[in-house]
mmCIF file of C-alpha atoms in Angstrom:
data_model
loop_
_atom_site.group_PDB
_atom_site.id
_atom_site.type_symbol
_atom_site.label_atom_id
_atom_site.label_comp_id
_atom_site.label_asym_id
_atom_site.label_seq_id
_atom_site.Cartn_x
_atom_site.Cartn_y
_atom_site.Cartn_z
ATOM 1 C CA UNK L 9 -3.278 -52.055 -38.346
ATOM 2 C CA UNK L 10 -4.813 -55.468 -38.250
ATOM 3 C CA UNK L 11 -2.655 -58.368 -39.805
ATOM 4 C CA UNK L 12 -4.429 -61.710 -40.459
ATOM 5 C CA UNK L 13 -2.730 -64.771 -41.711
ATOM 6 C CA UNK L 14 -5.319 -67.179 -42.976
ATOM 7 C CA UNK L 15 -6.180 -69.928 -45.440
ATOM 8 C CA UNK L 16 -8.679 -68.155 -47.603
ATOM 9 C CA UNK L 17 -10.150 -67.585 -51.086
ATOM 10 C CA UNK L 18 -10.680 -64.083 -52.443
ATOM 11 C CA UNK L 19 -13.317 -62.878 -54.988
ATOM 12 C CA UNK L 20 -13.173 -59.299 -56.471
ATOM 13 C CA UNK L 21 -16.126 -57.920 -58.372
ATOM 14 C CA UNK L 22 -16.758 -54.560 -59.812
ATOM 15 C CA UNK L 23 -15.100 -52.764 -62.634
ATOM 16 C CA UNK L 24 -13.403 -56.079 -63.240
ATOM 17 C CA UNK L 25 -13.675 -59.657 -61.831
ATOM 18 C CA UNK L 26 -10.926 -61.529 -60.233
ATOM 19 C CA UNK L 27 -10.597 -64.754 -58.164
ATOM 20 C CA UNK L 28 -7.827 -66.119 -55.992
ATOM 21 C CA UNK L 29 -8.312 -69.844 -54.976
ATOM 22 C CA UNK L 30 -7.785 -71.033 -51.490
ATOM 23 C CA UNK L 31 -4.314 -70.641 -50.130
ATOM 24 C CA UNK L 32 -2.537 -69.044 -47.182
ATOM 25 C CA UNK L 33 -2.345 -65.367 -47.429
ATOM 26 C CA UNK L 34 -1.599 -62.292 -45.398
ATOM 27 C CA UNK L 35 -4.489 -59.781 -45.056
ATOM 28 C CA UNK L 36 -3.633 -56.180 -44.146
ATOM 29 C CA UNK L 37 -6.522 -54.112 -42.834
ATOM 30 C CA UNK L 38 -5.249 -50.522 -42.338
ATOM 31 C CA UNK L 39 -6.838 -47.860 -40.107
ATOM 32 C CA UNK L 40 -7.650 -45.679 -43.154
ATOM 33 C CA UNK L 41 -9.845 -48.457 -44.680
ATOM 34 C CA UNK L 42 -7.288 -49.915 -47.106
ATOM 35 C CA UNK L 43 -7.353 -53.601 -47.454
ATOM 36 C CA UNK L 44 -4.412 -55.626 -49.049
ATOM 37 C CA UNK L 45 -4.115 -59.290 -49.842
ATOM 38 C CA UNK L 46 -0.618 -60.574 -49.984
ATOM 39 C CA UNK L 47 0.996 -63.889 -50.982
ATOM 40 C CA UNK L 48 4.409 -65.145 -50.032
ATOM 41 C CA UNK L 49 5.743 -64.283 -53.415
ATOM 42 C CA UNK L 50 5.498 -61.344 -55.766
ATOM 43 C CA UNK L 51 7.672 -58.794 -53.922
ATOM 44 C CA UNK L 52 5.920 -55.935 -52.320
ATOM 45 C CA UNK L 53 2.892 -55.937 -54.671
ATOM 46 C CA UNK L 54 -0.475 -57.287 -53.189
ATOM 47 C CA UNK L 55 -2.352 -59.874 -55.028
ATOM 48 C CA UNK L 56 -5.513 -57.801 -54.621
ATOM 49 C CA UNK L 57 -6.440 -54.618 -52.745
ATOM 50 C CA UNK L 58 -9.035 -52.001 -52.011
ATOM 51 C CA UNK L 59 -8.170 -48.382 -51.512
ATOM 52 C CA UNK L 60 -10.106 -46.167 -49.061
ATOM 53 C CA UNK L 61 -12.748 -45.078 -48.366
ATOM 54 C CA UNK L 62 -14.222 -48.590 -47.752
ATOM 55 C CA UNK L 63 -16.835 -50.224 -45.681
ATOM 56 C CA UNK L 64 -15.694 -53.549 -44.007
ATOM 57 C CA UNK L 65 -18.065 -56.065 -42.685
ATOM 58 C CA UNK L 66 -16.904 -59.168 -40.796
ATOM 59 C CA UNK L 67 -19.255 -62.250 -40.589
ATOM 60 C CA UNK L 68 -18.535 -65.798 -39.573
ATOM 61 C CA UNK L 69 -15.793 -66.995 -41.809
ATOM 62 C CA UNK L 70 -15.937 -64.083 -44.224
ATOM 63 C CA UNK L 71 -14.791 -60.411 -44.622
ATOM 64 C CA UNK L 72 -16.471 -58.342 -47.127
ATOM 65 C CA UNK L 73 -14.980 -54.966 -48.265
ATOM 66 C CA UNK L 74 -17.115 -52.528 -50.310
ATOM 67 C CA UNK L 75 -16.225 -49.346 -52.157
ATOM 68 C CA UNK L 76 -18.449 -47.082 -54.210
ATOM 69 C CA UNK L 77 -16.968 -46.444 -57.714
ATOM 70 C CA UNK L 78 -19.286 -43.959 -59.427
ATOM 71 C CA UNK L 79 -22.617 -45.555 -60.098
ATOM 72 C CA UNK L 80 -21.169 -49.038 -59.350
ATOM 73 C CA UNK L 81 -19.688 -50.893 -56.297
ATOM 74 C CA UNK L 82 -16.448 -52.713 -56.080
ATOM 75 C CA UNK L 83 -16.585 -55.545 -53.631
ATOM 76 C CA UNK L 84 -13.806 -57.726 -52.179
ATOM 77 C CA UNK L 85 -15.009 -60.892 -50.506
ATOM 78 C CA UNK L 86 -12.549 -62.978 -48.378
ATOM 79 C CA UNK L 87 -13.845 -66.320 -47.397
ATOM 80 C CA UNK L 88 -11.685 -67.624 -44.546
ATOM 81 C CA UNK L 89 -11.274 -71.343 -44.040
ATOM 82 C CA UNK L 90 -8.739 -71.163 -41.295
ATOM 83 C CA UNK L 91 -7.139 -68.372 -39.223
ATOM 84 C CA UNK L 92 -3.406 -68.973 -38.363
ATOM 85 C CA UNK L 93 -2.819 -65.577 -36.785
ATOM 86 C CA UNK L 94 -4.866 -62.504 -36.125
ATOM 87 C CA UNK L 95 -3.168 -59.499 -34.446
ATOM 88 C CA UNK L 96 -3.876 -55.695 -34.301
ATOM 89 C CA UNK L 97 -1.026 -53.138 -33.770
ATOM 90 C CA UNK L 98 -1.378 -49.410 -32.958
ATOM 91 C CA UNK L 99 0.994 -47.751 -35.452
ATOM 92 C CA UNK L 100 0.637 -44.349 -33.888
ATOM 93 C CA UNK L 101 0.810 -41.117 -35.924
ATOM 94 C CA UNK L 102 2.514 -41.686 -39.303
ATOM 95 C CA UNK L 103 5.813 -39.884 -39.826
ATOM 96 C CA UNK L 104 6.064 -38.340 -43.322
ATOM 97 C CA UNK L 105 8.641 -39.621 -45.653
ATOM 98 C CA UNK L 106 11.774 -37.325 -45.775
ATOM 99 C CA UNK L 107 13.695 -36.977 -48.905
ATOM 100 C CA UNK L 108 17.406 -36.759 -49.005
ATOM 101 C CA UNK L 109 18.975 -33.339 -49.541
ATOM 102 C CA UNK L 110 19.448 -33.818 -53.309
ATOM 103 C CA UNK L 111 15.862 -34.880 -53.939
ATOM 104 C CA UNK L 112 14.544 -32.127 -51.750
ATOM 105 C CA UNK L 113 16.599 -29.519 -53.604
ATOM 106 C CA UNK L 114 15.696 -30.925 -56.974
ATOM 107 C CA UNK L 115 11.909 -30.740 -56.090
ATOM 108 C CA UNK L 116 12.330 -27.118 -54.859
ATOM 109 C CA UNK L 117 14.131 -26.062 -58.055
ATOM 110 C CA UNK L 118 11.754 -27.866 -60.490
ATOM 111 C CA UNK L 119 8.757 -26.552 -58.648
ATOM 112 C CA UNK L 120 10.067 -23.023 -59.265
ATOM 113 C CA UNK L 121 10.982 -23.782 -62.966
ATOM 114 C CA UNK L 122 8.933 -26.850 -64.183
ATOM 115 C CA UNK L 123 9.760 -25.835 -67.732
ATOM 116 C CA UNK L 124 13.240 -27.179 -67.076
ATOM 117 C CA UNK L 125 11.660 -30.665 -67.597
ATOM 118 C CA UNK L 126 11.689 -29.930 -71.340
ATOM 119 C CA UNK L 127 8.195 -28.758 -71.936
ATOM 120 C CA UNK L 128 5.794 -25.908 -71.038
ATOM 121 C CA UNK L 129 4.455 -26.891 -67.663
ATOM 122 C CA UNK L 130 2.670 -24.989 -64.908
ATOM 123 C CA UNK L 131 2.894 -26.161 -61.227
ATOM 124 C CA UNK L 132 -0.440 -26.934 -59.562
ATOM 125 C CA UNK L 133 0.861 -28.351 -56.333
ATOM 126 C CA UNK L 134 3.834 -29.889 -54.577
ATOM 127 C CA UNK L 135 3.342 -33.154 -52.591
ATOM 128 C CA UNK L 136 -0.120 -33.881 -54.232
ATOM 129 C CA UNK L 137 -1.735 -36.515 -52.064
ATOM 130 C CA UNK L 138 -2.967 -39.929 -53.275
ATOM 131 C CA UNK L 139 -3.935 -43.129 -51.467
ATOM 132 C CA UNK L 140 -0.472 -44.664 -52.441
ATOM 133 C CA UNK L 141 1.740 -41.672 -51.545
ATOM 134 C CA UNK L 142 2.305 -37.973 -52.474
ATOM 135 C CA UNK L 143 3.208 -37.077 -55.992
ATOM 136 C CA UNK L 144 6.231 -34.752 -55.946
ATOM 137 C CA UNK L 145 4.833 -32.188 -58.499
ATOM 138 C CA UNK L 146 1.297 -32.085 -60.038
ATOM 139 C CA UNK L 147 1.511 -29.899 -63.122
ATOM 140 C CA UNK L 148 -0.503 -28.931 -66.168
ATOM 141 C CA UNK L 149 0.860 -28.812 -69.709
ATOM 142 C CA UNK L 150 0.266 -26.243 -72.459
ATOM 143 C CA UNK L 151 -2.925 -28.051 -73.331
ATOM 144 C CA UNK L 152 -4.302 -27.992 -69.741
ATOM 145 C CA UNK L 153 -3.733 -31.773 -69.276
ATOM 146 C CA UNK L 154 -2.437 -33.102 -66.042
ATOM 147 C CA UNK L 155 1.257 -34.257 -65.632
ATOM 148 C CA UNK L 156 2.578 -36.112 -62.564
ATOM 149 C CA UNK L 157 6.303 -35.629 -61.876
ATOM 150 C CA UNK L 158 8.280 -38.047 -59.658
ATOM 151 C CA UNK L 159 11.761 -36.713 -58.648
ATOM 152 C CA UNK L 160 14.634 -38.908 -57.611
ATOM 153 C CA UNK L 161 18.380 -38.667 -57.195
ATOM 154 C CA UNK L 162 18.818 -41.695 -59.147
ATOM 155 C CA UNK L 163 15.961 -42.968 -61.408
ATOM 156 C CA UNK L 164 15.560 -46.789 -61.028
ATOM 157 C CA UNK L 165 12.993 -49.338 -62.015
ATOM 158 C CA UNK L 166 11.494 -48.996 -58.463
ATOM 159 C CA UNK L 167 11.010 -45.189 -59.229
ATOM 160 C CA UNK L 168 9.095 -46.138 -62.449
ATOM 161 C CA UNK L 169 6.927 -48.634 -60.532
ATOM 162 C CA UNK L 170 6.173 -45.959 -57.911
ATOM 163 C CA UNK L 171 5.152 -43.350 -60.518
ATOM 164 C CA UNK L 172 3.002 -46.096 -62.237
ATOM 165 C CA UNK L 173 1.156 -46.723 -58.975
ATOM 166 C CA UNK L 174 0.456 -42.962 -58.662
ATOM 167 C CA UNK L 175 -0.836 -42.737 -62.259
ATOM 168 C CA UNK L 176 -3.013 -45.654 -61.743
ATOM 169 C CA UNK L 177 -4.685 -43.822 -58.716
ATOM 170 C CA UNK L 178 -4.802 -40.476 -60.443
ATOM 171 C CA UNK L 179 -6.399 -41.797 -63.592
ATOM 172 C CA UNK L 180 -9.396 -43.287 -61.596
ATOM 173 C CA UNK L 181 -10.662 -39.742 -61.647
ATOM 174 C CA UNK L 182 -12.345 -39.192 -65.047
ATOM 175 C CA UNK L 183 -11.111 -35.550 -65.094
ATOM 176 C CA UNK L 184 -7.538 -36.803 -64.842
ATOM 177 C CA UNK L 185 -7.799 -39.910 -66.925
ATOM 178 C CA UNK L 186 -5.300 -38.568 -69.448
ATOM 179 C CA UNK L 187 -2.696 -37.677 -66.883
ATOM 180 C CA UNK L 188 0.904 -38.341 -68.155
ATOM 181 C CA UNK L 189 3.961 -39.174 -66.061
ATOM 182 C CA UNK L 190 7.428 -37.773 -65.988
ATOM 183 C CA UNK L 191 10.402 -39.222 -64.074
ATOM 184 C CA UNK L 192 13.060 -36.612 -63.339
ATOM 185 C CA UNK L 193 16.370 -37.527 -61.792
ATOM 186 C CA UNK L 194 20.087 -36.548 -61.909
ATOM 187 C CA UNK L 195 20.785 -40.037 -63.400
ATOM 188 C CA UNK L 196 18.384 -42.559 -64.804
ATOM 189 C CA UNK L 197 19.241 -46.280 -65.199
ATOM 190 C CA UNK L 198 18.902 -47.638 -68.719
ATOM 191 C CA UNK L 199 16.544 -50.346 -67.494
ATOM 192 C CA UNK L 200 14.359 -47.713 -65.892
ATOM 193 C CA UNK L 201 14.256 -45.710 -69.105
ATOM 194 C CA UNK L 202 13.215 -48.804 -71.066
ATOM 195 C CA UNK L 203 10.423 -49.732 -68.647
ATOM 196 C CA UNK L 204 9.268 -46.033 -68.443
ATOM 197 C CA UNK L 205 9.033 -45.892 -72.305
ATOM 198 C CA UNK L 206 6.990 -49.069 -72.395
ATOM 199 C CA UNK L 207 4.463 -47.445 -70.016
ATOM 200 C CA UNK L 208 4.407 -43.967 -71.832
ATOM 201 C CA UNK L 209 6.352 -42.336 -68.948
ATOM 202 C CA UNK L 210 8.847 -39.663 -70.088
ATOM 203 C CA UNK L 211 12.273 -39.511 -68.498
ATOM 204 C CA UNK L 212 14.337 -36.309 -68.012
ATOM 205 C CA UNK L 213 17.852 -36.254 -66.570
ATOM 206 C CA UNK L 214 18.368 -32.968 -64.695
ATOM 207 C CA UNK L 215 21.434 -31.315 -63.157
ATOM 208 C CA UNK L 216 21.063 -29.479 -59.788
ATOM 209 C CA UNK L 217 23.906 -27.107 -60.648
ATOM 210 C CA UNK L 218 22.152 -26.161 -63.918
ATOM 211 C CA UNK L 219 18.847 -25.629 -62.116
ATOM 212 C CA UNK L 220 20.642 -23.362 -59.679
ATOM 213 C CA UNK L 221 22.218 -21.347 -62.531
ATOM 214 C CA UNK L 222 25.646 -22.402 -61.591
ATOM 215 C CA UNK L 223 26.561 -23.514 -65.022
ATOM 216 C CA UNK L 224 25.059 -23.551 -68.625
ATOM 217 C CA UNK L 225 22.087 -25.963 -69.255
ATOM 218 C CA UNK L 226 22.790 -29.389 -70.823
ATOM 219 C CA UNK L 227 19.617 -31.505 -70.204
ATOM 220 C CA UNK L 228 19.493 -35.017 -71.446
ATOM 221 C CA UNK L 229 15.916 -36.034 -72.605
ATOM 222 C CA UNK L 230 14.586 -39.468 -73.124
ATOM 223 C CA UNK L 231 11.394 -39.185 -75.176
ATOM 224 C CA UNK L 232 8.822 -41.913 -74.518
#
């Protein structure tokens, strides 16, 4: 991974246009072709980014990142006025994220019985890959539409944000543009429910003991 701290301005053109005026920013250039532009505020979210596959060209005082998007091309042009730091690190082989025991067991049980999420669903694949991480369960509903399911022990605002990122990537595919999101957890925070509802994400509280058949079902549903 290459990390550049530089005073720069950033212009994004393609499906939309965006411009970041000159300021000091962190540029992350990943081995897989992803490019992220971060400021020193805004939490973990980049100010602008480009997902792989990309083509990166470096010229004097400028980085240009290109990506084909159907018949058009997205372009991220970074004009560098001053480089404060430029280092490259070998990150080695990535280790996969390991879920805790409860999340892993919930995923296994819901993969075997996705209808426990309160609607007729058919599992397509577990750990469905995206450029921003794997979706726990990718399913299809009774109408044949895609449904992305994120599974947590405790559903928080961060879990809603994570599922939102997955949906953003998935919906870039025209065949999956209507993909819906479902957040499943043993407990879901009220703030997370409110945020999910505002984004059209359905929340379902599930009980591992019920899924295992150890006691009678008593699902709590929050309909978005």
